[in-house]
mmCIF file of C-alpha atoms in Angstrom:
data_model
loop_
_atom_site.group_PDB
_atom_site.id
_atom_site.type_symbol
_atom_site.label_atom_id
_atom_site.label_comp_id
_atom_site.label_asym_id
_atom_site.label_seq_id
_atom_site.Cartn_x
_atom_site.Cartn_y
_atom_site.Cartn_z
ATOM 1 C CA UNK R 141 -4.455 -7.100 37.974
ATOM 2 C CA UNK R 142 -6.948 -9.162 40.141
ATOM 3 C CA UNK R 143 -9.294 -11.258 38.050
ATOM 4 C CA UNK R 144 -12.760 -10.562 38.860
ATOM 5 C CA UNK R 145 -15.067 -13.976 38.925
ATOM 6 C CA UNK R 146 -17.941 -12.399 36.816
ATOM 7 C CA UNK R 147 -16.306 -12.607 33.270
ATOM 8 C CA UNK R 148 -18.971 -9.594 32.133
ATOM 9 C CA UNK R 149 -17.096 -7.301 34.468
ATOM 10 C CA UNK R 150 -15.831 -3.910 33.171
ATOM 11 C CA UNK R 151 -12.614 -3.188 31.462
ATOM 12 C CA UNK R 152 -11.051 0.121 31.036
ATOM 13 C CA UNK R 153 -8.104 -0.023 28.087
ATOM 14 C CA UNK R 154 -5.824 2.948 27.348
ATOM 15 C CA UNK R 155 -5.037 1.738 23.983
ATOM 16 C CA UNK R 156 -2.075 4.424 22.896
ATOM 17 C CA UNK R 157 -3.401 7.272 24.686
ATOM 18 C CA UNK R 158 -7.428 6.679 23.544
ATOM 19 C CA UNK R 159 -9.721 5.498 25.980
ATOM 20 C CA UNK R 160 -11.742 2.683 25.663
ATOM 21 C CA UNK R 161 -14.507 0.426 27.733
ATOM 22 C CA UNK R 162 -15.744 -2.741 27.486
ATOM 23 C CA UNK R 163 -16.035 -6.682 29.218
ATOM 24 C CA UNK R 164 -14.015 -9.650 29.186
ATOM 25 C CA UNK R 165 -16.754 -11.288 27.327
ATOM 26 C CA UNK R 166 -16.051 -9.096 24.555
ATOM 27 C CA UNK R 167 -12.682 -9.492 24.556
ATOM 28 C CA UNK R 168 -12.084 -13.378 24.836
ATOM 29 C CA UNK R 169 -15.142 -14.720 23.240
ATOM 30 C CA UNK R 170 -15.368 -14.417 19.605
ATOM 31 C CA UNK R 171 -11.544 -15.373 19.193
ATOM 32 C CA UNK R 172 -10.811 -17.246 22.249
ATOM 33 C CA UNK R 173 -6.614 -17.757 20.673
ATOM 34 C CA UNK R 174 -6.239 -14.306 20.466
ATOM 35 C CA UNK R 175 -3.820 -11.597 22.056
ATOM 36 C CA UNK R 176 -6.326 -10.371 23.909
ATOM 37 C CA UNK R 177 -7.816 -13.214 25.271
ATOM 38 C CA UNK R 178 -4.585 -14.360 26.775
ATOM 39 C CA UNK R 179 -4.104 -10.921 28.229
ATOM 40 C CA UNK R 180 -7.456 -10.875 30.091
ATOM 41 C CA UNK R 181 -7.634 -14.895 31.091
ATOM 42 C CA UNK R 182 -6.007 -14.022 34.868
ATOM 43 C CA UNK R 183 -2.894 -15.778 33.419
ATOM 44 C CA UNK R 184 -1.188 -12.609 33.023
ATOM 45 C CA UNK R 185 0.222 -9.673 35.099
ATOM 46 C CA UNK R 186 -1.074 -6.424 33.291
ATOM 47 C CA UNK R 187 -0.123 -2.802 33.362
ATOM 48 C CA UNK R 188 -2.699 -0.721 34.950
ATOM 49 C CA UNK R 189 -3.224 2.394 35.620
ATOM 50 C CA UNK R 190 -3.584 2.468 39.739
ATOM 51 C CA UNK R 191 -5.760 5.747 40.442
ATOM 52 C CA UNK R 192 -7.985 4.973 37.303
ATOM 53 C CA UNK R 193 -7.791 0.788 36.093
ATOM 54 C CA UNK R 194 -7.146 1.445 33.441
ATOM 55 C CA UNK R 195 -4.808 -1.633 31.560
ATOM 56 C CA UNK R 196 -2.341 0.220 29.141
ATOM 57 C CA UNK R 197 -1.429 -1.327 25.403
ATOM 58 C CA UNK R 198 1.414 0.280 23.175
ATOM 59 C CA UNK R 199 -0.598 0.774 20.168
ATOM 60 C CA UNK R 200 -1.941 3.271 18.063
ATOM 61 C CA UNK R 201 -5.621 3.383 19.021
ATOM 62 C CA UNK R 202 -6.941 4.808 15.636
ATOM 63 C CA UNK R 203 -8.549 1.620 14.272
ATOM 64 C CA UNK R 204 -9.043 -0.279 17.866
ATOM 65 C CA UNK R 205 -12.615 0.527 17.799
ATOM 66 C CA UNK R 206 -13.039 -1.232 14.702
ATOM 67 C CA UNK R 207 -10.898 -3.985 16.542
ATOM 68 C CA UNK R 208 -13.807 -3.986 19.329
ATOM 69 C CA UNK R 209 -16.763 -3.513 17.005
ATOM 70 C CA UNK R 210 -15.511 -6.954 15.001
ATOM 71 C CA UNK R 211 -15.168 -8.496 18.948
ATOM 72 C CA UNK R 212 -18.681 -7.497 19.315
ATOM 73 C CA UNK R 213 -20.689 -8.320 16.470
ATOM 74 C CA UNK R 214 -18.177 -9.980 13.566
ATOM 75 C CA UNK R 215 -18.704 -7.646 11.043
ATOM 76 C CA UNK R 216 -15.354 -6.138 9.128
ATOM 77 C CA UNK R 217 -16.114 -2.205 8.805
ATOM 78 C CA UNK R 218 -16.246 -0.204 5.768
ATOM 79 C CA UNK R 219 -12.754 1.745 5.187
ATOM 80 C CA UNK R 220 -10.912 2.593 2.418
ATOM 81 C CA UNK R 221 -8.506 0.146 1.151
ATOM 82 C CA UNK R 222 -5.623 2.208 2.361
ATOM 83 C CA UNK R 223 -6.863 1.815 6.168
ATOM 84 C CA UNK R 224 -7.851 -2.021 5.807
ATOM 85 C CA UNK R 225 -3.838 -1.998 5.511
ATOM 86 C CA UNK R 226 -3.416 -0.275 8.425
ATOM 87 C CA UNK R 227 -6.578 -2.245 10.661
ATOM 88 C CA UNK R 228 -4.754 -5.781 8.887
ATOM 89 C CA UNK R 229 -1.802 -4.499 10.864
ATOM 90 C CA UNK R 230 -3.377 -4.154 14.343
ATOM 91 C CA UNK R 231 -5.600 -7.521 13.901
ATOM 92 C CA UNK R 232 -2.234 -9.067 13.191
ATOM 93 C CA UNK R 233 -0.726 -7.669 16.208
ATOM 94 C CA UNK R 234 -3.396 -9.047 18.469
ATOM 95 C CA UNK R 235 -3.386 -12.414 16.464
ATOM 96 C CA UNK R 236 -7.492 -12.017 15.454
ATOM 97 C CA UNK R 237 -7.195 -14.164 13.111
ATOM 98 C CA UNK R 238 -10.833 -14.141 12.037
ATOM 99 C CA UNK R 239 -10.527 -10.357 11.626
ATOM 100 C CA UNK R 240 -7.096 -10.983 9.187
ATOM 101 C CA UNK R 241 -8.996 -13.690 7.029
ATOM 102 C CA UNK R 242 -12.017 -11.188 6.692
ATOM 103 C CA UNK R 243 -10.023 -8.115 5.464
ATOM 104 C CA UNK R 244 -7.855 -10.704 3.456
ATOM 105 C CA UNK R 245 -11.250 -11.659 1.883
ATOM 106 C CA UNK R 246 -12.581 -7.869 1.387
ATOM 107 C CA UNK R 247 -9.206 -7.295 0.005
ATOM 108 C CA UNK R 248 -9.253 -9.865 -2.752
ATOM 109 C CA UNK R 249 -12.308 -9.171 -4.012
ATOM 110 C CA UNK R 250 -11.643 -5.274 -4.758
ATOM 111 C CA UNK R 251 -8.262 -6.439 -6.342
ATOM 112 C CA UNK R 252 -10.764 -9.319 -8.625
ATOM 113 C CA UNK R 253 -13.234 -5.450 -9.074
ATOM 114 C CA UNK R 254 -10.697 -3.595 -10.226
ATOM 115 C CA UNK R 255 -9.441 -6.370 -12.985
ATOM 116 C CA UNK R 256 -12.974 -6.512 -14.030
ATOM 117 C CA UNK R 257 -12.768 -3.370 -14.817
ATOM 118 C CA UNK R 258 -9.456 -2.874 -16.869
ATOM 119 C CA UNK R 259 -10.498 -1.711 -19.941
ATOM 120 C CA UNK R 260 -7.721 -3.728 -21.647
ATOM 121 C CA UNK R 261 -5.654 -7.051 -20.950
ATOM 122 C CA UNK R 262 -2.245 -7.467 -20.710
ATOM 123 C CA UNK R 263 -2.469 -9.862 -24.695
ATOM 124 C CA UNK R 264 -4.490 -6.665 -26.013
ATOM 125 C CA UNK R 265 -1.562 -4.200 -24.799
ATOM 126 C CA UNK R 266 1.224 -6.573 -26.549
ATOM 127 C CA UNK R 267 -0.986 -6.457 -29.356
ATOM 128 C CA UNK R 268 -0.742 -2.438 -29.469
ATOM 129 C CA UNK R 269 2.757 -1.639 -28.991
ATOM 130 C CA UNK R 270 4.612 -4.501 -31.530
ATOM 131 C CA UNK R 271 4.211 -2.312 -34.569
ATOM 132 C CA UNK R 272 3.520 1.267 -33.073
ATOM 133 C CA UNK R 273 3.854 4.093 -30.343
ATOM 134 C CA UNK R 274 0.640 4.132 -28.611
ATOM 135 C CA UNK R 275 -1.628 6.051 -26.613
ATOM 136 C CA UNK R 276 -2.955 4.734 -23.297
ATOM 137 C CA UNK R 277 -4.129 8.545 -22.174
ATOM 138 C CA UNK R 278 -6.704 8.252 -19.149
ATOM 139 C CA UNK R 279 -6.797 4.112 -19.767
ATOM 140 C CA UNK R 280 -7.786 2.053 -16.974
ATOM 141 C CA UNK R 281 -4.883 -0.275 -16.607
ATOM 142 C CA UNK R 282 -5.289 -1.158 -13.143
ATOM 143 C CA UNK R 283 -3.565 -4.209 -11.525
ATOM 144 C CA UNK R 284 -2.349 -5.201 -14.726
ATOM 145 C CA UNK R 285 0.906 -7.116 -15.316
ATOM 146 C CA UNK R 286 2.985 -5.282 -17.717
ATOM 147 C CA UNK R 287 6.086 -6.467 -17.074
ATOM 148 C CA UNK R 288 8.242 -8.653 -19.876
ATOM 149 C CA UNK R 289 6.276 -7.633 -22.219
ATOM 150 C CA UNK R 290 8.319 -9.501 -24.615
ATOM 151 C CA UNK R 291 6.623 -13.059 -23.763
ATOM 152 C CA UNK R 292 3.248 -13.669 -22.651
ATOM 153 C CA UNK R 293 1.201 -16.172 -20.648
ATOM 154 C CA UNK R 294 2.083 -19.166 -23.235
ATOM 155 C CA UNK R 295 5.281 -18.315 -23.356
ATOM 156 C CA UNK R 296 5.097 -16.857 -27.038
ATOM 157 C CA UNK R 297 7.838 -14.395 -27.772
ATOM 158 C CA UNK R 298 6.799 -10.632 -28.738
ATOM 159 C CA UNK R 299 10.510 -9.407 -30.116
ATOM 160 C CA UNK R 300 9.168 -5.757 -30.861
ATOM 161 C CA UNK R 301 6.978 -5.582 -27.540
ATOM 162 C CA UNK R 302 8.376 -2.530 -25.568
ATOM 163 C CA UNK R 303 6.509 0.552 -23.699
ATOM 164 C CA UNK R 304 8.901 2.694 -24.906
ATOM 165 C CA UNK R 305 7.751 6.238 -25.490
ATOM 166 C CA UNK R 306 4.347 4.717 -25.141
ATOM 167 C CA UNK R 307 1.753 7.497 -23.750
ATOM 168 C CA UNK R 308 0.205 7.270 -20.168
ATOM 169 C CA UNK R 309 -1.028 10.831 -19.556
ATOM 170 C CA UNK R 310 -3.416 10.344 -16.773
ATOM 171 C CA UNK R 311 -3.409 6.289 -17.013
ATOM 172 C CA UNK R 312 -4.957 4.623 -14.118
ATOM 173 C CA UNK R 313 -1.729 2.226 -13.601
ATOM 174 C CA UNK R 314 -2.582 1.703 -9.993
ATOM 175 C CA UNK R 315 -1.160 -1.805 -8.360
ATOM 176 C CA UNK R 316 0.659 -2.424 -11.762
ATOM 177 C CA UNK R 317 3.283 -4.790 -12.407
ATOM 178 C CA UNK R 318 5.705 -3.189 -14.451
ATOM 179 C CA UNK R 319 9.072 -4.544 -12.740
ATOM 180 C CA UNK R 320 11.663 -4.899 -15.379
ATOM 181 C CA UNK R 321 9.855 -2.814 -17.791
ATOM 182 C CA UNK R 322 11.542 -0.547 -20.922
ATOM 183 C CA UNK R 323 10.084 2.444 -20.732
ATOM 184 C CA UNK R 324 12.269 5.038 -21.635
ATOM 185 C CA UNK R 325 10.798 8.339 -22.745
ATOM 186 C CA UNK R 326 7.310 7.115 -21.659
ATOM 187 C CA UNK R 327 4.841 9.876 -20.680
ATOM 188 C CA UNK R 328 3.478 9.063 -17.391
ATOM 189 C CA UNK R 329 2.526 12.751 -16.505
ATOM 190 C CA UNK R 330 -0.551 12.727 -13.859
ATOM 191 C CA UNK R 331 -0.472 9.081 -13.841
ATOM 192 C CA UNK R 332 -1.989 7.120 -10.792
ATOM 193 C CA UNK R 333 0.751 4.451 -9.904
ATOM 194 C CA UNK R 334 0.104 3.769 -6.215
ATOM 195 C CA UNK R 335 1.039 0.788 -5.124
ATOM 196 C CA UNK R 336 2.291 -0.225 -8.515
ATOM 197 C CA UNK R 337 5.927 -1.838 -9.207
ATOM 198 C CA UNK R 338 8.733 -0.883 -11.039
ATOM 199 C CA UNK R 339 11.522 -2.534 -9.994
ATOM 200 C CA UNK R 340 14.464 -2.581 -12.596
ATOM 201 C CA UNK R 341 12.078 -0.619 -14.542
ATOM 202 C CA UNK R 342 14.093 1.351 -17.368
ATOM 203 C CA UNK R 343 12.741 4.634 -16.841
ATOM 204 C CA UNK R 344 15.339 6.949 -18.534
ATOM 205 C CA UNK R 345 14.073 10.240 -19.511
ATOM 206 C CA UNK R 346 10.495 9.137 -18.869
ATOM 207 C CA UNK R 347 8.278 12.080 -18.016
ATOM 208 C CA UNK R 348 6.746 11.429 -14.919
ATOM 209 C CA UNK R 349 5.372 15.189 -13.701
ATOM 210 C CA UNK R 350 2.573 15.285 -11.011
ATOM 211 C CA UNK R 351 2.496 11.392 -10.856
ATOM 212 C CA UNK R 352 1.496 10.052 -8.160
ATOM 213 C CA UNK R 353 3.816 7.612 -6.811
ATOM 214 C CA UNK R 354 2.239 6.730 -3.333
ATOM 215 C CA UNK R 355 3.937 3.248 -2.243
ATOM 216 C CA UNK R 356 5.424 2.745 -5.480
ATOM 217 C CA UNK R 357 8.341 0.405 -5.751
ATOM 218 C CA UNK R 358 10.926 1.481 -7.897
ATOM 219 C CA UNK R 359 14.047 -0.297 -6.151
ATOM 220 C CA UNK R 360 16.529 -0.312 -8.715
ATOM 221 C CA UNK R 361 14.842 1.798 -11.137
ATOM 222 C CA UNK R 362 17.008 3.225 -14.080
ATOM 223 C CA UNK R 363 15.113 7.305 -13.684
ATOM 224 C CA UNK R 364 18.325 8.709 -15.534
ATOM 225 C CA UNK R 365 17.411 12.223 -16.899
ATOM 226 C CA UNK R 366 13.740 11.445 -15.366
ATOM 227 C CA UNK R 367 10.919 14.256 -14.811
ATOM 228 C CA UNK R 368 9.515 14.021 -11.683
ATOM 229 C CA UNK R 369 8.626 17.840 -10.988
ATOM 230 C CA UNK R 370 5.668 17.938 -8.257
ATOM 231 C CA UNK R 371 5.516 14.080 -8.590
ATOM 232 C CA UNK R 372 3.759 12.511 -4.886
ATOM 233 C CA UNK R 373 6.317 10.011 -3.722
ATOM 234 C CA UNK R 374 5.203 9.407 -0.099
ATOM 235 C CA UNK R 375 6.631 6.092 1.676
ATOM 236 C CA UNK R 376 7.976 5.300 -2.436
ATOM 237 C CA UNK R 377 10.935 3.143 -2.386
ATOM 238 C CA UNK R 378 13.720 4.754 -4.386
ATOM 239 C CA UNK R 379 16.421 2.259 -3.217
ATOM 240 C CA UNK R 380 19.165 1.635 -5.037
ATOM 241 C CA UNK R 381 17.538 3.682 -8.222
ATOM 242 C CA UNK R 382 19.388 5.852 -10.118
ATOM 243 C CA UNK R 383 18.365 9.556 -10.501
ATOM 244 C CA UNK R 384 21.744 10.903 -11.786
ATOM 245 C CA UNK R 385 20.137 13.903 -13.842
ATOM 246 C CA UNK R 386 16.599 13.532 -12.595
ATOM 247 C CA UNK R 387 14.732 17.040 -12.219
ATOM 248 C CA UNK R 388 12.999 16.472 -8.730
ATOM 249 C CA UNK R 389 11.999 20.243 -8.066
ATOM 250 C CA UNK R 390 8.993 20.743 -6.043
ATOM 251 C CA UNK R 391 8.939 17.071 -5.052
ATOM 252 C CA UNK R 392 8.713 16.053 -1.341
ATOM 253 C CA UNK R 393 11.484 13.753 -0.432
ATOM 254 C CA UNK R 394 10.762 13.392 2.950
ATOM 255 C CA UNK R 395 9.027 10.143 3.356
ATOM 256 C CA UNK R 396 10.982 8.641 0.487
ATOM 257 C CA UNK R 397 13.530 5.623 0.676
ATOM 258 C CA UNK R 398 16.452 6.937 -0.522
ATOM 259 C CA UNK R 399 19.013 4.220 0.683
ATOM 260 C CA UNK R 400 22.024 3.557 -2.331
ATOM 261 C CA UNK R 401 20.268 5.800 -4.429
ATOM 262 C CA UNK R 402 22.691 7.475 -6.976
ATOM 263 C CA UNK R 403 21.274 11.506 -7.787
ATOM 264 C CA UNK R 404 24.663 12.762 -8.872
ATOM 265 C CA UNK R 405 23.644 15.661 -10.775
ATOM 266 C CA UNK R 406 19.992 16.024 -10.043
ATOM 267 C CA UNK R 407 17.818 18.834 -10.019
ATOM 268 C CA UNK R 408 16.881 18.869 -6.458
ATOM 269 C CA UNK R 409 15.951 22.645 -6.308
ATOM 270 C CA UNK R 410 13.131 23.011 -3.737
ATOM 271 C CA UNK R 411 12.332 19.271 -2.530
ATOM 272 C CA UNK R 412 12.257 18.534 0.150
ATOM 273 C CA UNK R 413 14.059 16.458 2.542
#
């Protein structure tokens, strides 16, 4: 590609099939160290399209106008926190690094919201469960660290802490830490645990129908004799976790990590996979 002298001059991208205009200025000013500025600095050979100019980039080009907007004016766009993952992955790609520490920041402070407003702390929970099963039906328990329940922040020792057969019908569990928990036989029917952790987790017989798992971890997970009938488990990582005996009808398998898992004997009428 021939550099033109007037850095204002018009660029065509194909950015992943969508089309896009705009200058050099745009491009290399606001974050001179970027990706993009090197490409467009004339110290680089570029792939062009020869009938139409336009310079081709392997990327999806979903969020790139957001990627140009923040070029422009060096404001991070409203999305939903699901698709600042997705724009954090482009920015990272073309090294904006302004862009990164402004979704980083956005980030943070919906993570700091949602604490806010748990409606209980982690002490208060201990507090519940040493004597007696509990209810948490429809609690906000959001972000929440759950796991070892048996020793908390001082390191004081709760013996008879355990979530066992606790109650979670419709529990807002959402980016909860409950790696290494015990809870077998807990109802977790139409819970929200997207993006929460359960590593280890000792789920045995828990009832977990219609939950939705969205980017749950459960690597390792003990789901022995588990219910997880119409349960959402898209991009959930099931690695390693054993299902032996886990009812899984009507669950969709297909975007699941599967890799080591054991489901010897599992109901697996009508998922799909």
């Amino acid at each position: 590609m021939t550099n033109d002298s007037d850095s204002s001059s018009l660029i065509r991208l194909n950015i992943g099939g969508k089309k896009f205009c705009t200058t050099i200025d745009t491009l290399t000013q606001r974050e001179p160290d970027s990706m993009l500025a090197a490409m467009f600095s004339g110290r680089h050979t570029l792939c062009q399209d020869p009938e139409k100019g336009y310079v081709f980039v392997d990327r999806d080009g979903e969020h790139f106008r957001h990627i140009l907007n923040w070029l422009r004016d060096g404001v991070v766009p409203t999305l939903k926190d699901s698709k600042y993952t997705e724009l954090l992955r482009e920015a990272e790609y073309y090294q904006l690094l302004g862009l990164i520490d402004g979704i980083h920041a956005i980030l943070n402070k919906t993570k700091e919201d949602e604490e806010l407003d748990t409606e209980l702390t982690r002490t208060d929970i201990i507090k519940c469960i040493q004597s007696e099963r509990v209810r948490f039906r429809g609690v906000n328990l959001s972000g929440l660290d759950l796991s070892k329940l048996d020793v908390d922040a001082e390191g004081t020792n709760f013996h008879n802490a355990t979530l066992r057969e606790c109650e979670f019908t419709g529990a807002n569990l959402r980016g909860a830490l409950l790696a290494g928990a015990n809870l077998q036989s807990a109802n977790l029917q139409d819970a929200c645990l997207i993006n929460s952790s359960f590593c280890q987790a000792d789920l045995r017989s828990a009832h977990l129908q219609n939950a939705d798992l969205t980017n749950a971890n459960l690597e390792g997970a003990i789901l022995e004799g588990a219910n997880l009938k119409g349960a959402k488990l898209s991009n959930t990582n099931l690695k390693d976790a054993n299902l032996q005996r886990a009812y899984l009808r009507q669950v969709n398998l297909r975007d699941t990590h599967l890799e080591g898992a054991k489901l010897d004997g599992a109901n697996l009428l009508g998922a799909m996979r």
